[in-house]
Amino acid sequence: MECAGTRSGNRCGGAASRRCPRCRVVGYCSLAHQVSHWSAHKSECDRLKEQMKRAVNLNDFPFTFSEEASLVKEKRCSFLERQGVHRLGMWACECSCGESTISFGSPRLIDDFSLPSKLCPCKEPSSLIPEHMASWKKYYEWRCLPLCSPAAVLLHFPLTVYWAIQLATQQGLLPQIRKELRIHYLGAEKELLQLAVFGELQALFPGLQLNLDMVGPAIPEHRNSEQIWLHSYAHCNDIACRCKQSIEDCSRSKASSKQARVRVRLHSGYYHDCYRELSKDSVPDVIISANAGIAAYTSWLPSIELIKSINVPAIFTDYCEEACHLSARNMNSVLGIPLKNQIQINPFRQPLQVEENSLDLPCYSNGFIFGI
């Protein structure tokens, strides 16, 4: 945690040895920096204090590993090692040491969970999705997974897509879905290494054709317009499991596209730069951006202006409540866009707390969700 005070007009950035005694969120390296920073901090102090009161709910997960994972008692690397998945396949980008070895440039699809079948949803569900599924516990019960399974660490992306659709539908922002759902998914990064988990959307939206257009500057130019057809679920690592009956789960060939119910297409660049070409054959029903960081990146402004002009529901997530608050404030003050889905805890947030954080707020990937 870094000192929030300033030195010569710049953020100090030194190691914080003390915290604001009121909110317990902002840290300082000295009493002098705490006192000098009060004029800037006082407007946010009460708000951060209220956000900390919700930390108990935010850290509440049903999993047997929940306490160690949510309270950061051990590093992500240690947690992943104990699960037997450290730096394996789709798990490689879930810790800092694995991130240094990955590349978004490879078109090779990683199509397995690196888990035994009893710990991952590698096959069709045994029953239809229950109505009003709104928790990891209900999802695990439906997919017959034990609460010791770490699969939620990867599945939080497709489950967040599911929840975003539920919120937009409940608010009457999304027309009745019949045969096809077109989603523009903005800011994809590590999702590029975990595309196979989006095959779970087949179970979450049975009978629908889902077209998922992923847009973002992290997508390499040579992968622009690349299509990935997902016509089964990510595999387990049991050799004899019937999920292996399909020789190729994901293929870019035209033949396999006929059976696929989830199509992912990649677009390199910012949404406002890609939209004109993208919209020629894919006008979205809904826009979703995971861990958007709207307040942190000025590049969002023209994309938000575009979203306002095309009048399509957009659902965003971010790591902490404060990031969502700042994003909502910016959209309202600069563009006059009010929230239609208020900031709330995402029930399908990733159950591993983010390790590095400038504030002492509990942060989770896809932790909070809101919409315009």
Coordinates of C-alpha atoms in Angstrom, one line a residue:
M1 CA 0.0 0.0 0.0
E2 CA 1.4 3.4 -1.0
C3 CA 1.3 6.8 0.7
A4 CA -1.5 9.0 -0.7
G5 CA 0.3 12.2 0.3
T6 CA 2.1 14.5 -2.1
R7 CA 5.7 15.5 -2.4
S8 CA 6.7 18.4 -4.7
G9 CA 3.2 18.3 -6.3
N10 CA 3.4 14.6 -7.1
R11 CA 2.0 11.6 -5.2
C12 CA 4.5 10.4 -2.7
G13 CA 4.2 6.7 -3.4
G14 CA 6.2 5.7 -0.4
A15 CA 5.4 2.7 1.8
A16 CA 2.3 3.5 4.0
S17 CA 2.9 2.8 7.7
R18 CA -0.3 4.4 9.0
R19 CA -3.9 4.8 7.8
C20 CA -6.6 7.5 8.1
P21 CA -8.1 6.7 11.5
R22 CA -11.6 7.5 10.2
C23 CA -12.0 5.5 7.0
R24 CA -9.1 3.0 7.5
V25 CA -8.7 3.0 3.7
V26 CA -6.1 5.6 2.7
G27 CA -2.5 5.1 3.9
Y28 CA 0.4 7.5 4.6
C29 CA 4.1 7.2 5.2
S30 CA 4.0 9.9 7.9
L31 CA 1.8 12.1 10.1
A32 CA 2.9 15.1 8.1
H33 CA 1.6 13.6 4.8
Q34 CA -1.6 12.6 6.5
V35 CA -2.2 16.1 7.7
S36 CA -1.3 17.8 4.5
H37 CA -3.5 15.4 2.5
W38 CA -6.6 16.0 4.6
S39 CA -7.9 18.8 2.4
A40 CA -8.0 16.5 -0.6
H41 CA -9.1 13.4 1.4
K42 CA -11.9 14.9 3.5
S43 CA -14.5 14.9 0.7
E44 CA -14.1 11.1 0.1
C45 CA -13.4 10.0 3.7
D46 CA -17.0 9.4 4.8
R47 CA -17.8 7.7 1.5
L48 CA -14.9 5.3 1.8
K49 CA -15.8 4.6 5.5
E50 CA -19.3 3.6 4.3
Q51 CA -17.8 1.4 1.6
M52 CA -15.7 -0.4 4.2
K53 CA -18.8 -1.3 6.1
R54 CA -19.9 -3.4 3.1
A55 CA -16.6 -5.4 3.1
V56 CA -18.1 -8.2 5.2
N57 CA -20.7 -8.8 2.5
L58 CA -18.1 -8.4 -0.3
N59 CA -15.8 -11.0 1.3
D60 CA -18.7 -13.5 1.8
F61 CA -18.3 -16.6 -0.4
P62 CA -19.7 -20.1 0.1
F63 CA -16.5 -21.9 -0.9
T64 CA -14.3 -24.0 1.5
F65 CA -11.3 -21.9 0.4
S66 CA -13.2 -18.6 0.9
E67 CA -11.4 -17.3 4.0
E68 CA -7.9 -17.8 2.8
A69 CA -8.8 -16.4 -0.7
S70 CA -10.8 -13.4 0.2
L71 CA -8.7 -12.2 3.2
V72 CA -5.4 -12.5 1.2
K73 CA -3.8 -14.7 3.9
E74 CA -1.7 -16.2 1.2
K75 CA -0.4 -15.0 -2.2
R76 CA -2.3 -16.1 -5.3
C77 CA 0.7 -18.2 -6.3
S78 CA 0.4 -20.2 -3.1
F79 CA -3.3 -20.7 -3.5
L80 CA -3.0 -21.9 -7.1
E81 CA -0.1 -24.2 -6.1
R82 CA -2.3 -25.9 -3.5
Q83 CA -5.1 -26.3 -6.1
G84 CA -2.5 -27.9 -8.4
V85 CA -3.1 -25.4 -11.2
H86 CA -0.3 -22.8 -10.7
R87 CA 0.9 -21.5 -14.1
L88 CA -1.1 -24.2 -16.0
G89 CA -3.2 -23.4 -19.1
M90 CA -5.9 -20.8 -18.4
W91 CA -4.7 -20.3 -14.9
A92 CA -1.4 -18.8 -16.0
C93 CA -2.7 -15.3 -16.0
E94 CA -4.2 -15.5 -12.5
C95 CA -0.9 -14.7 -10.7
S96 CA 1.9 -12.2 -11.3
C97 CA 4.6 -14.7 -12.0
G98 CA 2.4 -16.5 -14.6
E99 CA 1.5 -13.2 -16.3
S100 CA 5.1 -12.6 -17.2
T101 CA 5.1 -15.8 -19.4
I102 CA 1.9 -15.2 -21.3
S103 CA 1.1 -13.6 -24.7
F104 CA -2.1 -12.5 -26.2
G105 CA -0.7 -13.0 -29.7
S106 CA -1.1 -16.7 -29.9
P107 CA -4.3 -18.0 -31.7
R108 CA -4.0 -21.4 -30.0
L109 CA -7.1 -22.0 -27.8
I110 CA -6.5 -23.3 -24.3
D111 CA -9.5 -25.6 -24.0
D112 CA -9.2 -27.3 -20.6
F113 CA -9.7 -26.5 -16.9
S114 CA -6.7 -28.5 -15.8
L115 CA -9.0 -30.0 -13.2
P116 CA -10.7 -33.4 -12.7
S117 CA -14.3 -33.7 -14.0
K118 CA -15.7 -33.6 -10.5
L119 CA -14.3 -30.1 -10.0
C120 CA -15.4 -28.4 -13.3
P121 CA -18.4 -28.1 -15.5
C122 CA -17.0 -29.9 -18.6
K123 CA -20.3 -31.4 -19.8
E124 CA -23.9 -30.4 -20.4
P125 CA -25.9 -29.7 -17.2
S126 CA -28.2 -32.4 -15.9
S127 CA -31.1 -30.0 -15.6
L128 CA -32.2 -26.7 -16.9
I129 CA -30.8 -23.5 -15.4
P130 CA -32.9 -22.6 -12.3
E131 CA -34.9 -19.4 -12.3
H132 CA -33.4 -16.4 -10.4
M133 CA -30.0 -18.0 -10.0
A134 CA -28.2 -15.3 -8.2
S135 CA -25.3 -16.8 -6.2
W136 CA -22.2 -19.0 -6.6
K137 CA -23.8 -21.5 -4.2
K138 CA -26.9 -21.9 -6.5
Y139 CA -24.7 -22.2 -9.5
Y140 CA -22.5 -24.8 -8.0
E141 CA -25.6 -26.8 -6.9
W142 CA -27.0 -26.6 -10.4
R143 CA -23.7 -27.7 -12.0
C144 CA -23.1 -30.4 -9.3
L145 CA -19.8 -29.0 -8.2
P146 CA -18.4 -29.3 -4.7
L147 CA -17.7 -26.1 -2.9
C148 CA -14.0 -27.0 -2.7
S149 CA -13.7 -26.5 -6.5
P150 CA -11.7 -23.4 -7.6
A151 CA -13.5 -23.3 -11.0
A152 CA -15.2 -20.1 -10.1
V153 CA -11.9 -18.3 -10.3
L154 CA -12.1 -18.8 -14.1
L155 CA -15.9 -18.9 -14.5
H156 CA -16.5 -15.4 -13.1
F157 CA -16.2 -14.0 -16.6
P158 CA -19.1 -15.9 -18.3
L159 CA -21.1 -15.8 -15.1
T160 CA -20.7 -12.0 -15.0
V161 CA -22.0 -11.9 -18.6
Y162 CA -25.0 -13.9 -17.5
W163 CA -25.6 -11.6 -14.5
A164 CA -25.3 -8.5 -16.7
I165 CA -27.9 -9.8 -19.0
Q166 CA -30.2 -10.5 -16.0
L167 CA -29.8 -7.0 -14.7
A168 CA -30.5 -5.4 -18.1
T169 CA -33.6 -7.6 -18.6
Q170 CA -35.0 -6.9 -15.1
Q171 CA -34.7 -3.2 -15.8
G172 CA -36.6 -3.6 -19.1
L173 CA -33.5 -2.4 -21.0
L174 CA -33.2 -5.5 -23.1
P175 CA -35.9 -6.6 -25.5
Q176 CA -37.2 -10.1 -25.3
I177 CA -34.5 -12.5 -26.4
R178 CA -35.7 -15.0 -28.9
K179 CA -33.1 -16.9 -31.0
E180 CA -29.9 -14.7 -30.9
L181 CA -28.1 -12.5 -28.5
R182 CA -25.5 -10.1 -29.8
I183 CA -23.0 -8.8 -27.2
H184 CA -20.3 -6.3 -27.7
Y185 CA -17.7 -7.1 -25.0
L186 CA -15.3 -4.2 -24.4
G187 CA -11.8 -4.2 -23.0
A188 CA -10.9 -7.9 -23.3
E189 CA -7.5 -8.7 -22.0
K190 CA -6.9 -11.9 -20.0
E191 CA -10.2 -13.2 -21.4
L192 CA -8.2 -13.9 -24.6
L193 CA -6.4 -16.6 -22.7
Q194 CA -9.5 -18.0 -21.1
L195 CA -11.9 -18.0 -24.1
A196 CA -12.9 -21.7 -23.6
V197 CA -14.7 -20.9 -20.3
F198 CA -17.2 -18.7 -22.3
G199 CA -18.5 -22.1 -23.6
E200 CA -20.4 -22.1 -20.3
L201 CA -22.7 -19.5 -21.9
Q202 CA -24.3 -22.4 -23.8
A203 CA -25.6 -23.8 -20.5
L204 CA -26.5 -20.3 -19.1
F205 CA -28.5 -19.4 -22.2
P206 CA -29.9 -22.7 -23.5
G207 CA -31.3 -22.6 -27.1
L208 CA -29.8 -19.2 -27.9
Q209 CA -27.1 -18.4 -30.5
L210 CA -24.7 -16.1 -28.7
N211 CA -22.5 -13.8 -30.8
L212 CA -19.8 -12.3 -28.6
D213 CA -17.7 -9.5 -30.3
M214 CA -14.7 -8.8 -28.1
V215 CA -13.1 -5.4 -28.7
G216 CA -10.0 -3.9 -27.1
P217 CA -6.5 -2.4 -27.6
A218 CA -5.0 -5.5 -25.9
I219 CA -6.1 -7.6 -28.9
P220 CA -3.1 -7.9 -31.3
E221 CA -3.7 -6.4 -34.7
H222 CA -2.9 -9.8 -36.4
R223 CA -5.8 -11.3 -34.5
N224 CA -8.3 -8.7 -35.8
S225 CA -11.5 -10.3 -37.2
E226 CA -10.4 -13.7 -35.9
Q227 CA -13.4 -16.0 -35.1
I228 CA -13.6 -18.7 -32.5
W229 CA -16.5 -21.1 -32.5
L230 CA -17.3 -22.7 -29.1
H231 CA -19.5 -25.7 -29.5
S232 CA -18.7 -27.5 -26.2
Y233 CA -17.5 -26.8 -22.7
A234 CA -13.9 -26.4 -21.5
H235 CA -12.5 -29.9 -20.9
C236 CA -11.5 -31.6 -17.6
N237 CA -8.2 -33.5 -17.4
D238 CA -9.7 -36.9 -16.9
I239 CA -8.7 -39.0 -20.0
A240 CA -11.8 -41.2 -19.9
C241 CA -14.4 -38.4 -19.4
R242 CA -17.1 -38.2 -22.0
C243 CA -16.3 -34.5 -22.6
K244 CA -13.4 -35.9 -24.7
Q245 CA -15.9 -37.4 -27.2
S246 CA -15.6 -34.4 -29.3
I247 CA -12.3 -34.4 -31.1
E248 CA -12.2 -30.7 -31.5
D249 CA -14.3 -28.5 -29.1
C250 CA -13.4 -25.2 -30.7
S251 CA -12.6 -24.7 -34.3
R252 CA -12.4 -21.8 -36.8
S253 CA -13.7 -24.0 -39.7
K254 CA -17.0 -23.3 -41.4
A255 CA -18.1 -26.9 -40.8
S256 CA -17.9 -26.6 -37.0
S257 CA -19.7 -23.2 -37.0
K258 CA -22.9 -24.9 -37.9
Q259 CA -23.0 -26.7 -34.5
A260 CA -21.6 -23.9 -32.4
R261 CA -23.9 -21.9 -30.2
V262 CA -21.2 -19.4 -29.1
R263 CA -19.3 -17.4 -31.6
V264 CA -16.5 -15.1 -30.4
R265 CA -15.0 -12.6 -32.8
L266 CA -12.0 -10.4 -32.0
H267 CA -11.6 -6.7 -32.9
S268 CA -8.3 -4.8 -32.2
G269 CA -8.7 -1.2 -31.1
Y270 CA -10.9 1.1 -29.1
Y271 CA -14.7 0.7 -29.4
H272 CA -15.3 4.1 -30.9
D273 CA -12.7 3.3 -33.6
C274 CA -14.1 -0.1 -34.4
Y275 CA -17.9 0.4 -34.1
R276 CA -18.6 1.6 -37.7
E277 CA -17.1 -1.5 -39.3
L278 CA -18.3 -3.8 -36.5
S279 CA -21.9 -2.6 -36.7
K280 CA -22.3 -3.5 -40.4
D281 CA -23.1 -7.0 -39.4
S282 CA -23.4 -6.9 -35.6
V283 CA -25.6 -4.2 -34.0
P284 CA -25.5 -5.1 -30.3
D285 CA -28.4 -6.0 -28.0
V286 CA -26.2 -5.2 -25.0
I287 CA -22.7 -3.9 -24.3
I288 CA -20.6 -5.3 -21.5
S289 CA -17.2 -4.3 -20.1
A290 CA -15.5 -6.3 -17.4
N291 CA -13.2 -4.4 -15.0
A292 CA -13.8 -1.3 -17.2
G293 CA -11.8 1.3 -15.3
I294 CA -13.8 4.2 -16.9
A295 CA -12.5 6.8 -14.4
A296 CA -8.9 5.6 -14.8
Y297 CA -8.6 5.9 -18.6
T298 CA -9.5 9.0 -20.7
S299 CA -9.7 6.8 -23.8
W300 CA -13.2 5.7 -22.5
L301 CA -14.7 9.2 -23.1
P302 CA -15.4 8.8 -26.9
S303 CA -16.6 5.3 -26.4
I304 CA -19.1 6.3 -23.7
E305 CA -20.3 9.1 -26.0
L306 CA -20.8 6.6 -28.7
I307 CA -22.8 4.2 -26.4
K308 CA -25.0 7.1 -25.4
S309 CA -25.7 8.0 -29.0
I310 CA -26.7 4.5 -30.1
N311 CA -28.9 4.0 -27.1
V312 CA -27.9 0.5 -26.2
P313 CA -27.9 -0.8 -22.6
A314 CA -24.4 -1.0 -21.3
I315 CA -23.3 -2.9 -18.1
F316 CA -19.9 -2.3 -16.5
T317 CA -18.0 -3.9 -13.7
D318 CA -15.0 -2.8 -11.7
Y319 CA -12.7 -4.0 -8.9
C320 CA -14.1 -1.9 -6.1
E321 CA -17.1 0.3 -5.2
E322 CA -15.0 3.4 -5.3
A323 CA -13.9 2.8 -8.9
C324 CA -17.6 2.4 -9.8
H325 CA -18.5 5.6 -8.0
L326 CA -15.9 7.6 -9.7
S327 CA -16.9 6.2 -13.1
A328 CA -20.6 7.0 -12.5
R329 CA -19.7 10.5 -11.4
N330 CA -17.6 11.1 -14.4
M331 CA -20.3 9.9 -16.9
N332 CA -22.9 12.0 -15.2
S333 CA -20.9 15.2 -14.8
V334 CA -19.2 15.1 -18.3
L335 CA -21.9 13.5 -20.5
G336 CA -25.1 13.8 -18.4
I337 CA -25.6 10.0 -18.3
P338 CA -27.4 8.8 -15.2
L339 CA -27.2 5.1 -14.0
K340 CA -30.0 2.8 -14.9
N341 CA -28.5 0.0 -12.9
Q342 CA -27.2 1.3 -9.6
I343 CA -23.8 0.2 -8.2
Q344 CA -24.1 -3.1 -6.5
I345 CA -22.0 -6.1 -5.5
N346 CA -21.7 -8.6 -8.3
P347 CA -22.8 -12.0 -6.9
F348 CA -20.5 -13.7 -9.5
R349 CA -17.3 -11.8 -8.7
Q350 CA -14.1 -13.7 -8.7
P351 CA -13.5 -15.3 -5.2
L352 CA -9.9 -14.2 -5.0
Q353 CA -9.0 -10.8 -3.7
V354 CA -6.7 -8.6 -5.8
E355 CA -3.3 -8.5 -4.2
E356 CA -2.0 -5.1 -5.2
N357 CA -4.2 -2.1 -4.4
S358 CA -3.5 1.6 -3.9
L359 CA -6.3 1.8 -1.3
D360 CA -7.0 -0.6 1.5
L361 CA -10.5 -1.5 0.0
P362 CA -11.3 -5.1 -0.7
C363 CA -11.0 -5.5 -4.5
Y364 CA -12.2 -8.4 -6.6
S365 CA -12.2 -8.9 -10.4
N366 CA -15.7 -8.0 -11.5
G367 CA -16.4 -7.1 -7.9
F368 CA -19.1 -4.5 -8.5
I369 CA -21.5 -4.0 -11.3
F370 CA -23.6 -1.0 -12.7
G371 CA -25.2 0.0 -15.9
I372 CA -26.4 2.9 -18.1

